[in-house]
Amino acid sequence: MIKTIEWKNDRVIMIDQRKLPEKEIYFVCSDYRQVIKAIKEMVIRGAPAIGIAAAMGAALGAKSIETRNLDDFKVRFNKICEEIGRARPTAVNLSWALKRMQNLVEKSSIKKTETLKKTLIQEARSILSEDIAINKRLGFIGQKVIKDRATVLTHCNAGALATGGYGTALGVIRAAKEAGKQVQVIADETRPFLQGARLTAWELVRDHIPVTLITDNMAGYLMKKGLIDVVIVGADRIAANGDTANKIGTYSVAISAKEHGIPFYVAAPCSTIDHQIKTGEDIPIEERNEKEVTHIGGKRIAPPGVSVLNPAFDVTPHSFIAGIITEKGLLKAPYRRSIAKVRQKG
Ligand code: MRU
């Protein structure tokens, strides 16, 4: 299995996703600031994976706090969490994981800071192992939407690399294969960062799941030709009404799918649902460096001086979504109700 991130010998080790597929090298963090850098610079990316990285970063930060005074420790720990929380704005898993770490400190009856530090490391490791189990569970639930011999279109990378392992959208595809179905995947390349071409294609080729790479502008044509049966994507933040933020270009895929009567599913853990946000209008959208658009593989492709837009995510309105696959079940419209129900389940 691909190891996206792990805690080993008091260090956080991540596969460097900027270098894939050419090189399989690892980025080692022994300081929480290196984890922030890794998240900002996309060494690690994908909503659940950056949540895990944030939790491990917080554990590294806690380790570096030199005080035996509990109140002092709490103040400094919360500051570190706030700093990590600013690394990227759209994926809610980042703040979800940090809140979980902060709650642990807040509610713990442990008085010794050294013991608390060990408990935080354990909590971060649990977030990782739980994420893998959640993906397997949602994969099992979601594979039912994939028919035998289906062709699935996916956008960006919602695979093992974007999570603790197994993946969300790709987890559903893996589970369909494990259930004995023949599945093939069409992967959008996902400009500008090319998560589809570099990461999804790499993962699926490794797993011997048939995958065909296309550029983003080809999806509509393939849909019209009847070559896509179902669309499954991941999510960075789901609002209480089901509106879903995911990688830029997802909205266009959803529009095309609706036009051609192709079901469009979102696969995500419940930690990606932001119950505080009523609609997608309130989801913050990250703007990234214009170089991601003007350059490909380090080579400039656009004239100097041209103005550039680079929103990293868009929001697909809930009315375009056939279902949201979570570890607690396949959520259907009306989403306000089905999403509120999973919240009550705890
Ligand atoms: O900018 P990225 O690569 O972090 O964006 C990732 C996505 O949009 C994924 O589809 C999403 O995080 C779901 S990952 C299971």
PDB file of C-alpha atoms and ligand atoms in Angstrom, residues 17 39 42 44-50 88 90-91 93 131 135 154-163 167-170 190 193 195 198-199 233-237 245-248 250 267-269 272 286 288 292 312-313, ligand 1:
ATOM      1  CA  GLN A  17       3.877  14.562  -4.251  1.00  0.00           C
ATOM      2  CA  ILE A  39       1.117  21.695   3.149  1.00  0.00           C
ATOM      3  CA  MET A  42       1.792  20.700  -1.942  1.00  0.00           C
ATOM      4  CA  ILE A  44       1.201  16.711   0.724  1.00  0.00           C
ATOM      5  CA  ARG A  45      -2.245  17.655  -0.571  1.00  0.00           C
ATOM      6  CA  GLY A  46      -5.805  16.361  -0.658  1.00  0.00           C
ATOM      7  CA  ALA A  47      -8.253  17.247   2.114  1.00  0.00           C
ATOM      8  CA  PRO A  48      -7.956  14.213   4.435  1.00  0.00           C
ATOM      9  CA  ALA A  49      -4.163  14.015   3.954  1.00  0.00           C
ATOM     10  CA  ILE A  50      -3.617  17.635   4.943  1.00  0.00           C
ATOM     11  CA  ARG A  88      -4.434  26.321   3.309  1.00  0.00           C
ATOM     12  CA  THR A  90     -10.440  25.501   1.588  1.00  0.00           C
ATOM     13  CA  ALA A  91     -10.205  21.924   2.910  1.00  0.00           C
ATOM     14  CA  ASN A  93     -10.270  18.651   7.304  1.00  0.00           C
ATOM     15  CA  ASP A 131      -8.873   7.696   8.010  1.00  0.00           C
ATOM     16  CA  ASN A 135     -12.031   5.165   3.364  1.00  0.00           C
ATOM     17  CA  THR A 154     -12.732  11.218 -11.921  1.00  0.00           C
ATOM     18  CA  HIS A 155     -11.192  14.655 -11.508  1.00  0.00           C
ATOM     19  CA  CYS A 156      -8.049  15.586  -9.549  1.00  0.00           C
ATOM     20  CA  ASN A 157      -6.658  12.978  -7.156  1.00  0.00           C
ATOM     21  CA  ALA A 158      -8.912  11.646  -4.415  1.00  0.00           C
ATOM     22  CA  GLY A 159      -6.827   8.533  -3.930  1.00  0.00           C
ATOM     23  CA  ALA A 160      -4.429   7.024  -1.415  1.00  0.00           C
ATOM     24  CA  LEU A 161      -2.155  10.028  -1.905  1.00  0.00           C
ATOM     25  CA  ALA A 162      -4.904  12.473  -0.918  1.00  0.00           C
ATOM     26  CA  THR A 163      -5.762  10.542   2.257  1.00  0.00           C
ATOM     27  CA  GLY A 167      -8.641   6.999  -1.049  1.00  0.00           C
ATOM     28  CA  THR A 168     -12.185   8.342  -1.264  1.00  0.00           C
ATOM     29  CA  ALA A 169     -13.224   8.499  -4.952  1.00  0.00           C
ATOM     30  CA  LEU A 170     -10.446   6.047  -5.852  1.00  0.00           C
ATOM     31  CA  THR A 190      -6.525  18.466 -13.826  1.00  0.00           C
ATOM     32  CA  PHE A 193      -1.325  21.294 -10.901  1.00  0.00           C
ATOM     33  CA  GLN A 195      -2.980  15.905  -9.928  1.00  0.00           C
ATOM     34  CA  ARG A 198       0.708  12.860 -12.229  1.00  0.00           C
ATOM     35  CA  LEU A 199      -0.968  11.255  -9.199  1.00  0.00           C
ATOM     36  CA  VAL A 233     -14.965  12.914  -7.280  1.00  0.00           C
ATOM     37  CA  GLY A 234     -13.654  13.793  -3.820  1.00  0.00           C
ATOM     38  CA  ALA A 235     -14.387  16.935  -1.799  1.00  0.00           C
ATOM     39  CA  ASP A 236     -12.552  19.601   0.153  1.00  0.00           C
ATOM     40  CA  ARG A 237     -15.538  21.012   1.998  1.00  0.00           C
ATOM     41  CA  ALA A 245     -16.041  22.497  -2.976  1.00  0.00           C
ATOM     42  CA  ASN A 246     -13.541  20.387  -4.888  1.00  0.00           C
ATOM     43  CA  LYS A 247     -10.650  20.927  -7.276  1.00  0.00           C
ATOM     44  CA  ILE A 248     -11.151  23.634  -9.903  1.00  0.00           C
ATOM     45  CA  THR A 250     -15.196  19.859 -10.914  1.00  0.00           C
ATOM     46  CA  ALA A 267     -17.117  10.595  -2.015  1.00  0.00           C
ATOM     47  CA  ALA A 268     -15.833  12.045   1.258  1.00  0.00           C
ATOM     48  CA  PRO A 269     -15.483  11.279   4.958  1.00  0.00           C
ATOM     49  CA  THR A 272     -15.191  17.005   5.176  1.00  0.00           C
ATOM     50  CA  GLU A 286      -7.854  29.429  -2.234  1.00  0.00           C
ATOM     51  CA  ARG A 288      -2.716  30.046  -5.742  1.00  0.00           C
ATOM     52  CA  GLU A 292       1.063  27.334 -11.711  1.00  0.00           C
ATOM     53  CA  ALA A 312      -7.680  26.265  -6.791  1.00  0.00           C
ATOM     54  CA  PHE A 313     -11.253  25.085  -6.135  1.00  0.00           C
TER      55      PHE A 313
HETATM   56  O1  MRU B   1      -5.204  21.223  -4.208  1.00  0.00           O
HETATM   57  P1  MRU B   1      -5.357  19.792  -3.779  1.00  0.00           P
HETATM   58  O2  MRU B   1      -4.544  18.826  -4.589  1.00  0.00           O
HETATM   59  O3  MRU B   1      -5.148  19.626  -2.290  1.00  0.00           O
HETATM   60  O4  MRU B   1      -6.877  19.446  -4.075  1.00  0.00           O
HETATM   61  C1  MRU B   1      -7.348  18.168  -3.808  1.00  0.00           C
HETATM   62  C2  MRU B   1      -8.755  17.936  -4.199  1.00  0.00           C
HETATM   63  O5  MRU B   1      -9.437  18.808  -4.666  1.00  0.00           O
HETATM   64  C3  MRU B   1      -9.314  16.570  -3.890  1.00  0.00           C
HETATM   65  O6  MRU B   1     -10.255  16.185  -4.842  1.00  0.00           O
HETATM   66  C4  MRU B   1      -9.993  16.617  -2.506  1.00  0.00           C
HETATM   67  O7  MRU B   1      -9.128  17.138  -1.550  1.00  0.00           O
HETATM   68  C5  MRU B   1     -10.460  15.290  -2.074  1.00  0.00           C
HETATM   69  S1  MRU B   1      -9.151  14.223  -1.629  1.00  0.00           S
HETATM   70  C6  MRU B   1      -9.759  12.778  -1.017  1.00  0.00           C
END
